[in-house]
PDB file of C-alpha atoms and ligand atoms in Angstrom:
ATOM      1  CA  MET A   1      13.805  -1.130 -18.308  1.00  0.00           C
ATOM      2  CA  ALA A   2      17.637  -1.895 -17.873  1.00  0.00           C
ATOM      3  CA  THR A   3      18.698  -2.225 -14.354  1.00  0.00           C
ATOM      4  CA  ASN A   4      21.766  -0.183 -14.992  1.00  0.00           C
ATOM      5  CA  LYS A   5      19.400   2.748 -16.312  1.00  0.00           C
ATOM      6  CA  LEU A   6      17.260   2.462 -13.103  1.00  0.00           C
ATOM      7  CA  THR A   7      20.465   2.443 -10.999  1.00  0.00           C
ATOM      8  CA  ALA A   8      21.766   5.594 -12.485  1.00  0.00           C
ATOM      9  CA  LEU A   9      18.470   7.221 -11.981  1.00  0.00           C
ATOM     10  CA  CYS A  10      18.533   6.228  -8.310  1.00  0.00           C
ATOM     11  CA  LEU A  11      22.022   8.004  -8.277  1.00  0.00           C
ATOM     12  CA  ALA A  12      20.826  11.045  -9.953  1.00  0.00           C
ATOM     13  CA  MET A  13      17.637  11.378  -7.942  1.00  0.00           C
ATOM     14  CA  ALA A  14      18.562  10.003  -4.643  1.00  0.00           C
ATOM     15  CA  THR A  15      22.162  11.309  -4.822  1.00  0.00           C
ATOM     16  CA  LEU A  16      25.334   9.439  -3.816  1.00  0.00           C
ATOM     17  CA  LEU A  17      24.727   8.617  -0.297  1.00  0.00           C
ATOM     18  CA  THR A  18      27.715   6.594   0.943  1.00  0.00           C
ATOM     19  CA  PRO A  19      27.020   4.335   3.947  1.00  0.00           C
ATOM     20  CA  SER A  20      27.525   6.439   7.161  1.00  0.00           C
ATOM     21  CA  THR A  21      29.285   5.348  10.217  1.00  0.00           C
ATOM     22  CA  THR A  22      27.083   3.807  12.775  1.00  0.00           C
ATOM     23  CA  LEU A  23      27.158   6.200  15.698  1.00  0.00           C
ATOM     24  CA  PRO A  24      27.447   5.036  19.228  1.00  0.00           C
ATOM     25  CA  LEU A  25      24.102   5.672  20.976  1.00  0.00           C
ATOM     26  CA  VAL A  26      24.007   6.184  24.717  1.00  0.00           C
ATOM     27  CA  SER A  27      20.245   5.895  25.330  1.00  0.00           C
ATOM     28  CA  SER A  28      18.711   4.097  22.376  1.00  0.00           C
ATOM     29  CA  LYS A  29      19.389   0.817  20.799  1.00  0.00           C
ATOM     30  CA  ARG A  30      18.089  -1.238  17.994  1.00  0.00           C
ATOM     31  CA  GLN A  31      14.839  -2.883  18.830  1.00  0.00           C
ATOM     32  CA  THR A  32      14.877  -6.766  19.251  1.00  0.00           C
ATOM     33  CA  ILE A  33      11.891  -9.086  19.383  1.00  0.00           C
ATOM     34  CA  GLY A  34      10.655  -9.507  22.900  1.00  0.00           C
ATOM     35  CA  ALA A  35      12.567  -6.450  24.163  1.00  0.00           C
ATOM     36  CA  PRO A  36      10.605  -4.608  27.074  1.00  0.00           C
ATOM     37  CA  CYS A  37       8.159  -1.854  25.668  1.00  0.00           C
ATOM     38  CA  THR A  38       9.406   1.615  26.089  1.00  0.00           C
ATOM     39  CA  ASP A  39       7.327   4.732  26.676  1.00  0.00           C
ATOM     40  CA  VAL A  40       8.711   6.182  23.414  1.00  0.00           C
ATOM     41  CA  HIS A  41       9.554   3.988  20.423  1.00  0.00           C
ATOM     42  CA  ILE A  42      11.096   5.416  17.170  1.00  0.00           C
ATOM     43  CA  PHE A  43      10.772   3.798  13.776  1.00  0.00           C
ATOM     44  CA  LEU A  44      13.552   4.958  11.286  1.00  0.00           C
ATOM     45  CA  ALA A  45      13.389   4.512   7.677  1.00  0.00           C
ATOM     46  CA  LYS A  46      17.029   5.008   6.229  1.00  0.00           C
ATOM     47  CA  GLY A  47      18.333   6.745   3.330  1.00  0.00           C
ATOM     48  CA  TRP A  48      19.419   5.372  -0.155  1.00  0.00           C
ATOM     49  CA  ASN A  49      22.388   2.969   0.537  1.00  0.00           C
ATOM     50  CA  GLU A  50      22.821   3.621   4.160  1.00  0.00           C
ATOM     51  CA  GLU A  51      23.439   0.890   6.619  1.00  0.00           C
ATOM     52  CA  TYR A  52      21.133   0.642   9.766  1.00  0.00           C
ATOM     53  CA  PRO A  53      20.395   3.117  11.422  1.00  0.00           C
ATOM     54  CA  GLY A  54      22.220   5.592   8.994  1.00  0.00           C
ATOM     55  CA  ARG A  55      22.505   9.164   9.779  1.00  0.00           C
ATOM     56  CA  GLN A  56      19.143   9.085  11.962  1.00  0.00           C
ATOM     57  CA  GLY A  57      20.920   7.260  14.558  1.00  0.00           C
ATOM     58  CA  LYS A  58      22.166  10.657  15.708  1.00  0.00           C
ATOM     59  CA  LEU A  59      18.442  11.743  15.806  1.00  0.00           C
ATOM     60  CA  ALA A  60      17.354   8.898  17.606  1.00  0.00           C
ATOM     61  CA  GLY A  61      20.213   9.393  20.282  1.00  0.00           C
ATOM     62  CA  ALA A  62      19.105  12.890  20.670  1.00  0.00           C
ATOM     63  CA  ILE A  63      15.263  12.205  21.121  1.00  0.00           C
ATOM     64  CA  CYS A  64      16.016   9.517  23.628  1.00  0.00           C
ATOM     65  CA  SER A  65      18.587  11.664  25.443  1.00  0.00           C
ATOM     66  CA  GLY A  66      17.039  12.536  28.953  1.00  0.00           C
ATOM     67  CA  LEU A  67      14.057  10.000  28.649  1.00  0.00           C
ATOM     68  CA  SER A  68      14.162   7.118  30.724  1.00  0.00           C
ATOM     69  CA  SER A  69      12.347   4.692  28.700  1.00  0.00           C
ATOM     70  CA  CYS A  70      13.148   5.260  24.947  1.00  0.00           C
ATOM     71  CA  ASP A  71      14.563   3.300  21.959  1.00  0.00           C
ATOM     72  CA  TYR A  72      14.283   2.842  18.092  1.00  0.00           C
ATOM     73  CA  GLU A  73      13.717   0.285  15.707  1.00  0.00           C
ATOM     74  CA  ASP A  74      14.887   0.260  12.021  1.00  0.00           C
ATOM     75  CA  ILE A  75      12.365  -0.240   9.253  1.00  0.00           C
ATOM     76  CA  GLN A  76      13.613  -3.160   7.357  1.00  0.00           C
ATOM     77  CA  PHE A  77      14.271  -2.721   3.564  1.00  0.00           C
ATOM     78  CA  TYR A  78      17.017  -3.475   1.304  1.00  0.00           C
ATOM     79  CA  ASN A  79      18.191  -0.243  -0.731  1.00  0.00           C
ATOM     80  CA  THR A  80      21.739  -0.677  -1.810  1.00  0.00           C
ATOM     81  CA  PRO A  81      22.659   0.437  -5.180  1.00  0.00           C
ATOM     82  CA  GLU A  82      21.733  -2.730  -6.848  1.00  0.00           C
ATOM     83  CA  ALA A  83      18.144  -2.511  -5.594  1.00  0.00           C
ATOM     84  CA  ASP A  84      15.316  -1.064  -7.685  1.00  0.00           C
ATOM     85  CA  TYR A  85      14.294   2.416  -6.139  1.00  0.00           C
ATOM     86  CA  CYS A  86      10.539   1.449  -6.197  1.00  0.00           C
ATOM     87  CA  ALA A  87      11.046  -2.009  -4.944  1.00  0.00           C
ATOM     88  CA  SER A  88      12.859  -0.830  -1.941  1.00  0.00           C
ATOM     89  CA  VAL A  89      10.281   1.736  -1.220  1.00  0.00           C
ATOM     90  CA  THR A  90       7.472  -0.699  -1.670  1.00  0.00           C
ATOM     91  CA  GLU A  91       9.396  -3.133   0.779  1.00  0.00           C
ATOM     92  CA  GLY A  92       9.837  -0.173   3.386  1.00  0.00           C
ATOM     93  CA  ASN A  93       6.153   0.742   3.161  1.00  0.00           C
ATOM     94  CA  THR A  94       4.919  -2.666   3.757  1.00  0.00           C
ATOM     95  CA  ASN A  95       7.382  -3.434   6.579  1.00  0.00           C
ATOM     96  CA  GLY A  96       7.062  -0.214   8.170  1.00  0.00           C
ATOM     97  CA  VAL A  97       3.285  -0.523   8.489  1.00  0.00           C
ATOM     98  CA  ALA A  98       3.761  -4.174   9.575  1.00  0.00           C
ATOM     99  CA  GLN A  99       6.542  -3.332  12.155  1.00  0.00           C
ATOM    100  CA  MET A 100       4.410  -0.413  13.748  1.00  0.00           C
ATOM    101  CA  THR A 101       1.419  -2.557  13.864  1.00  0.00           C
ATOM    102  CA  ALA A 102       3.298  -5.299  15.528  1.00  0.00           C
ATOM    103  CA  TYR A 103       4.960  -3.030  18.042  1.00  0.00           C
ATOM    104  CA  ALA A 104       1.631  -1.180  18.984  1.00  0.00           C
ATOM    105  CA  ASP A 105      -0.210  -4.551  19.507  1.00  0.00           C
ATOM    106  CA  ARG A 106       2.473  -5.760  21.826  1.00  0.00           C
ATOM    107  CA  CYS A 107       3.079  -2.290  23.520  1.00  0.00           C
ATOM    108  CA  PRO A 108      -0.355  -0.430  23.260  1.00  0.00           C
ATOM    109  CA  ASP A 109       0.755   1.993  25.939  1.00  0.00           C
ATOM    110  CA  SER A 110       3.798   3.224  24.007  1.00  0.00           C
ATOM    111  CA  ARG A 111       3.959   6.388  22.076  1.00  0.00           C
ATOM    112  CA  LEU A 112       5.235   5.957  18.501  1.00  0.00           C
ATOM    113  CA  VAL A 113       7.715   8.389  16.484  1.00  0.00           C
ATOM    114  CA  LEU A 114       8.317   7.848  12.846  1.00  0.00           C
ATOM    115  CA  SER A 115      11.302   9.482  11.127  1.00  0.00           C
ATOM    116  CA  GLY A 116      12.511   8.896   7.425  1.00  0.00           C
ATOM    117  CA  TYR A 117      15.285  10.638   5.402  1.00  0.00           C
ATOM    118  CA  SER A 118      15.868  10.880   1.816  1.00  0.00           C
ATOM    119  CA  GLN A 119      14.493   7.504   0.037  1.00  0.00           C
ATOM    120  CA  GLY A 120      13.463   6.671   3.704  1.00  0.00           C
ATOM    121  CA  ALA A 121      11.438  10.035   3.679  1.00  0.00           C
ATOM    122  CA  ASN A 122       9.557   8.676   0.619  1.00  0.00           C
ATOM    123  CA  VAL A 123       8.906   5.527   2.818  1.00  0.00           C
ATOM    124  CA  ALA A 124       7.826   7.477   5.818  1.00  0.00           C
ATOM    125  CA  GLY A 125       5.455   9.745   3.859  1.00  0.00           C
ATOM    126  CA  ASP A 126       4.187   6.473   2.103  1.00  0.00           C
ATOM    127  CA  ILE A 127       3.429   4.956   5.655  1.00  0.00           C
ATOM    128  CA  LEU A 128       1.356   8.096   6.505  1.00  0.00           C
ATOM    129  CA  GLY A 129      -0.392   8.651   3.163  1.00  0.00           C
ATOM    130  CA  GLY A 130      -0.171   5.357   1.193  1.00  0.00           C
ATOM    131  CA  GLY A 131       2.257   4.518  -1.560  1.00  0.00           C
ATOM    132  CA  GLY A 132       2.113   3.867  -5.255  1.00  0.00           C
ATOM    133  CA  GLY A 133       2.794   5.557  -8.577  1.00  0.00           C
ATOM    134  CA  ARG A 134       5.728   6.427 -10.607  1.00  0.00           C
ATOM    135  CA  PHE A 135       9.109   7.600  -9.652  1.00  0.00           C
ATOM    136  CA  GLY A 136      11.628   8.995 -12.048  1.00  0.00           C
ATOM    137  CA  ASN A 137      11.286  11.105 -15.287  1.00  0.00           C
ATOM    138  CA  GLU A 138       9.136  10.464 -18.464  1.00  0.00           C
ATOM    139  CA  THR A 139      11.638   8.175 -19.931  1.00  0.00           C
ATOM    140  CA  VAL A 140      13.435   6.255 -17.027  1.00  0.00           C
ATOM    141  CA  TYR A 141      11.049   5.578 -14.195  1.00  0.00           C
ATOM    142  CA  CYS A 142       9.837   2.686 -11.968  1.00  0.00           C
ATOM    143  CA  THR A 143       6.486   2.138 -10.086  1.00  0.00           C
ATOM    144  CA  VAL A 144       6.112   1.769  -6.463  1.00  0.00           C
ATOM    145  CA  GLY A 145       3.717  -0.928  -5.323  1.00  0.00           C
ATOM    146  CA  ASP A 146       0.129   0.347  -4.015  1.00  0.00           C
ATOM    147  CA  THR A 147       0.026   0.283  -0.183  1.00  0.00           C
ATOM    148  CA  VAL A 148      -2.387   1.735   2.224  1.00  0.00           C
ATOM    149  CA  GLY A 149      -1.255   4.547   4.649  1.00  0.00           C
ATOM    150  CA  LEU A 150      -1.867   4.581   8.257  1.00  0.00           C
ATOM    151  CA  ASP A 151      -5.412   5.330   9.559  1.00  0.00           C
ATOM    152  CA  ARG A 152      -5.219   7.924  12.148  1.00  0.00           C
ATOM    153  CA  SER A 153      -8.301   6.763  14.039  1.00  0.00           C
ATOM    154  CA  THR A 154      -6.941   3.097  14.633  1.00  0.00           C
ATOM    155  CA  SER A 155      -3.751   1.601  15.976  1.00  0.00           C
ATOM    156  CA  PRO A 156      -0.981   2.159  15.044  1.00  0.00           C
ATOM    157  CA  GLY A 157      -1.927   5.232  13.557  1.00  0.00           C
ATOM    158  CA  ASN A 158      -3.656   6.514  16.815  1.00  0.00           C
ATOM    159  CA  LYS A 159      -0.275   5.588  18.823  1.00  0.00           C
ATOM    160  CA  LEU A 160       1.847   7.892  16.602  1.00  0.00           C
ATOM    161  CA  GLY A 161       2.801  11.039  18.427  1.00  0.00           C
ATOM    162  CA  ALA A 162       5.260  12.769  16.095  1.00  0.00           C
ATOM    163  CA  ALA A 163       6.645  12.056  12.468  1.00  0.00           C
ATOM    164  CA  LEU A 164       9.468  13.642  10.776  1.00  0.00           C
ATOM    165  CA  ILE A 165      10.850  13.842   7.183  1.00  0.00           C
ATOM    166  CA  PHE A 166      14.138  15.110   5.987  1.00  0.00           C
ATOM    167  CA  GLY A 167      15.359  15.644   2.538  1.00  0.00           C
ATOM    168  CA  ASP A 168      12.303  14.115   1.012  1.00  0.00           C
ATOM    169  CA  ASN A 169      12.320  12.679  -2.537  1.00  0.00           C
ATOM    170  CA  ARG A 170       8.495  13.465  -2.587  1.00  0.00           C
ATOM    171  CA  HIS A 171       8.557  16.948  -0.981  1.00  0.00           C
ATOM    172  CA  VAL A 172       5.742  19.127  -1.766  1.00  0.00           C
ATOM    173  CA  ALA A 173       6.029  22.817  -1.582  1.00  0.00           C
ATOM    174  CA  ASN A 174       4.134  25.138   0.804  1.00  0.00           C
ATOM    175  CA  GLN A 175       2.721  22.295   3.348  1.00  0.00           C
ATOM    176  CA  PRO A 176       2.007  23.718   6.876  1.00  0.00           C
ATOM    177  CA  TYR A 177       4.454  21.291   8.295  1.00  0.00           C
ATOM    178  CA  ASN A 178       7.214  22.301   6.033  1.00  0.00           C
ATOM    179  CA  ILE A 179      10.238  24.194   7.513  1.00  0.00           C
ATOM    180  CA  LEU A 180      13.606  25.814   6.487  1.00  0.00           C
ATOM    181  CA  SER A 181      14.591  27.590   3.307  1.00  0.00           C
ATOM    182  CA  GLY A 182      13.244  24.768   0.926  1.00  0.00           C
ATOM    183  CA  ALA A 183       9.637  24.866   2.471  1.00  0.00           C
ATOM    184  CA  GLY A 184       8.050  26.625  -0.773  1.00  0.00           C
ATOM    185  CA  ILE A 185       9.975  24.285  -3.291  1.00  0.00           C
ATOM    186  CA  SER A 186       9.206  20.914  -4.401  1.00  0.00           C
ATOM    187  CA  ALA A 187      11.191  17.866  -5.273  1.00  0.00           C
ATOM    188  CA  ASN A 188      11.344  16.387  -8.871  1.00  0.00           C
ATOM    189  CA  ASN A 189       8.845  13.650  -8.011  1.00  0.00           C
ATOM    190  CA  PRO A 190       6.452  15.348  -5.547  1.00  0.00           C
ATOM    191  CA  ARG A 191       3.868  13.314  -3.521  1.00  0.00           C
ATOM    192  CA  PHE A 192       0.779  12.530  -5.369  1.00  0.00           C
ATOM    193  CA  PRO A 193      -2.349  14.469  -4.374  1.00  0.00           C
ATOM    194  CA  ASP A 194      -4.293  11.485  -2.936  1.00  0.00           C
ATOM    195  CA  SER A 195      -1.510  10.455  -0.859  1.00  0.00           C
ATOM    196  CA  LEU A 196      -0.581  14.060  -0.033  1.00  0.00           C
ATOM    197  CA  THR A 197      -4.348  14.579   1.407  1.00  0.00           C
ATOM    198  CA  ARG A 198      -4.036  11.412   3.503  1.00  0.00           C
ATOM    199  CA  MET A 199      -0.549  12.285   4.746  1.00  0.00           C
ATOM    200  CA  ASN A 200      -1.973  15.628   5.820  1.00  0.00           C
ATOM    201  CA  GLU A 201      -4.383  14.064   8.189  1.00  0.00           C
ATOM    202  CA  PHE A 202      -1.190  14.066  10.413  1.00  0.00           C
ATOM    203  CA  SER A 203      -0.192  17.756   9.705  1.00  0.00           C
ATOM    204  CA  ASP A 204      -0.288  18.662  13.363  1.00  0.00           C
ATOM    205  CA  ILE A 205       2.295  15.957  14.213  1.00  0.00           C
ATOM    206  CA  LEU A 206       4.334  16.232  11.266  1.00  0.00           C
ATOM    207  CA  ARG A 207       7.557  18.121  10.389  1.00  0.00           C
ATOM    208  CA  SER A 208       9.385  18.117   7.195  1.00  0.00           C
ATOM    209  CA  TYR A 209      12.892  19.546   6.924  1.00  0.00           C
ATOM    210  CA  CYS A 210      14.303  20.852   3.526  1.00  0.00           C
ATOM    211  CA  VAL A 211      16.797  23.498   2.535  1.00  0.00           C
ATOM    212  CA  ASP A 212      16.639  25.120  -0.717  1.00  0.00           C
ATOM    213  CA  SER A 213      20.143  24.022  -1.686  1.00  0.00           C
ATOM    214  CA  ASP A 214      19.234  20.184  -1.182  1.00  0.00           C
ATOM    215  CA  PRO A 215      19.180  18.729  -4.577  1.00  0.00           C
ATOM    216  CA  VAL A 216      16.795  16.143  -3.697  1.00  0.00           C
ATOM    217  CA  CYS A 217      13.848  17.678  -1.928  1.00  0.00           C
ATOM    218  CA  ALA A 218      14.315  21.209  -3.443  1.00  0.00           C
ATOM    219  CA  ALA A 219      15.301  19.691  -6.848  1.00  0.00           C
ATOM    220  CA  ALA A 220      12.518  21.632  -8.614  1.00  0.00           C
ATOM    221  CA  GLY A 221      14.008  24.889  -7.435  1.00  0.00           C
ATOM    222  CA  PRO A 222      16.585  27.218  -8.833  1.00  0.00           C
ATOM    223  CA  GLY A 223      19.496  26.012  -6.509  1.00  0.00           C
ATOM    224  CA  PRO A 224      22.392  26.495  -6.494  1.00  0.00           C
ATOM    225  CA  PHE A 225      22.591  22.911  -5.149  1.00  0.00           C
ATOM    226  CA  VAL A 226      25.118  21.509  -2.594  1.00  0.00           C
ATOM    227  CA  VAL A 227      25.086  17.845  -2.126  1.00  0.00           C
ATOM    228  CA  ASP A 228      26.427  18.309   1.436  1.00  0.00           C
ATOM    229  CA  ASN A 229      23.323  19.992   2.318  1.00  0.00           C
ATOM    230  CA  HIS A 230      21.254  16.805   1.576  1.00  0.00           C
ATOM    231  CA  LEU A 231      23.711  14.777   3.829  1.00  0.00           C
ATOM    232  CA  ASN A 232      24.062  17.133   6.750  1.00  0.00           C
ATOM    233  CA  TYR A 233      20.697  17.479   8.378  1.00  0.00           C
ATOM    234  CA  PHE A 234      21.418  15.294  11.357  1.00  0.00           C
ATOM    235  CA  ASP A 235      24.688  17.226  12.157  1.00  0.00           C
ATOM    236  CA  ILE A 236      22.783  20.505  12.236  1.00  0.00           C
ATOM    237  CA  TYR A 237      19.123  19.712  13.260  1.00  0.00           C
ATOM    238  CA  SER A 238      19.152  16.652  15.396  1.00  0.00           C
ATOM    239  CA  ASP A 239      18.714  18.641  18.637  1.00  0.00           C
ATOM    240  CA  ASP A 240      16.084  20.887  17.045  1.00  0.00           C
ATOM    241  CA  ALA A 241      14.136  18.063  15.844  1.00  0.00           C
ATOM    242  CA  ALA A 242      14.484  16.178  19.083  1.00  0.00           C
ATOM    243  CA  ALA A 243      13.186  19.081  21.052  1.00  0.00           C
ATOM    244  CA  TRP A 244      10.262  19.513  18.607  1.00  0.00           C
ATOM    245  CA  VAL A 245       9.451  15.684  19.205  1.00  0.00           C
ATOM    246  CA  LYS A 246       9.480  16.052  22.866  1.00  0.00           C
ATOM    247  CA  GLU A 247       7.346  19.100  22.846  1.00  0.00           C
ATOM    248  CA  THR A 248       5.031  17.558  20.432  1.00  0.00           C
ATOM    249  CA  LEU A 249       4.671  14.420  22.591  1.00  0.00           C
ATOM    250  CA  GLY A 250       3.977  16.680  25.654  1.00  0.00           C
ATOM    251  CA  LEU A 251       7.380  15.506  27.388  1.00  0.00           C
TER     252      LEU A 251
HETATM  253  C1  LIG B   1      15.658  10.620 -17.018  1.00  0.00           C
HETATM  254  O1  LIG B   1      16.568  10.040 -16.109  1.00  0.00           O
HETATM  255  C2  LIG B   1      17.740   9.657 -16.585  1.00  0.00           C
HETATM  256  C3  LIG B   1      18.468   8.849 -15.565  1.00  0.00           C
HETATM  257  O2  LIG B   1      18.852   9.714 -14.549  1.00  0.00           O
HETATM  258  C4  LIG B   1      18.608  10.443 -17.445  1.00  0.00           C
HETATM  259  O3  LIG B   1      19.649   9.879 -17.996  1.00  0.00           O
HETATM  260  C5  LIG B   1      17.689  11.235 -18.580  1.00  0.00           C
HETATM  261  O4  LIG B   1      18.402  12.319 -19.102  1.00  0.00           O
HETATM  262  C6  LIG B   1      16.438  11.875 -17.785  1.00  0.00           C
HETATM  263  N1  LIG B   1      15.624  12.214 -18.929  1.00  0.00           N
HETATM  264  C7  LIG B   1      14.982  13.437 -18.989  1.00  0.00           C
HETATM  265  C8  LIG B   1      13.931  13.581 -20.176  1.00  0.00           C
HETATM  266  O5  LIG B   1      15.043  14.183 -18.120  1.00  0.00           O
END
């Protein structure tokens, strides 16, 4: 398949996300190797073509606000317009599990939080449920590499205290953790049943945000679609999501 066709697909499926401005964060920072362990440690999977940490930087700041020991770490993956959508997701899935495993090994008393947005929501969901299979349509598609999702009974799965998904390219209607007006609508490439079953083992600590006008997570719905409503989740819902994370962590 021609690269330009896949790029066009990514543009169409993931929508045009321009790199967001990195927001100044008061109480959270990029994790560095050897940094002290924090009580709450957030992993962020960025949206398509975002710079680290992307729009979710605002969410990380809101979660860490008021906490004395909290920071975040970017899941490393390359997802500029030149990158293959599926290759980027596979890289994020592999690195995300590896980074969470390494952190939990080094900091076994820390509570972990996972958040993913747009293409990064695909990554976060795959980290929970396992990745693989096609993304695209009948004629233009790519294939995500097979990865195993987290096991909730062993580290780092048993260290995860809350997980968040926003504007998911793999959104599936009517899941117990879906909220907002798009809760009953699926994306064009919904999560595959076996991965969904495994992801749902985390249902009680999971929340998926989707509005019905989001052309990504609610793409299979009637619309009307407003691209801005795929881009503004963190302007509108960061405080709500942060409060839910704190409540879910029992803080
Ligand atoms: C599949 O996706 C490509 C790229 O977005 C698009 O050009 C094409 O029209 C789509 N085909 C179908 C059958 O929807």
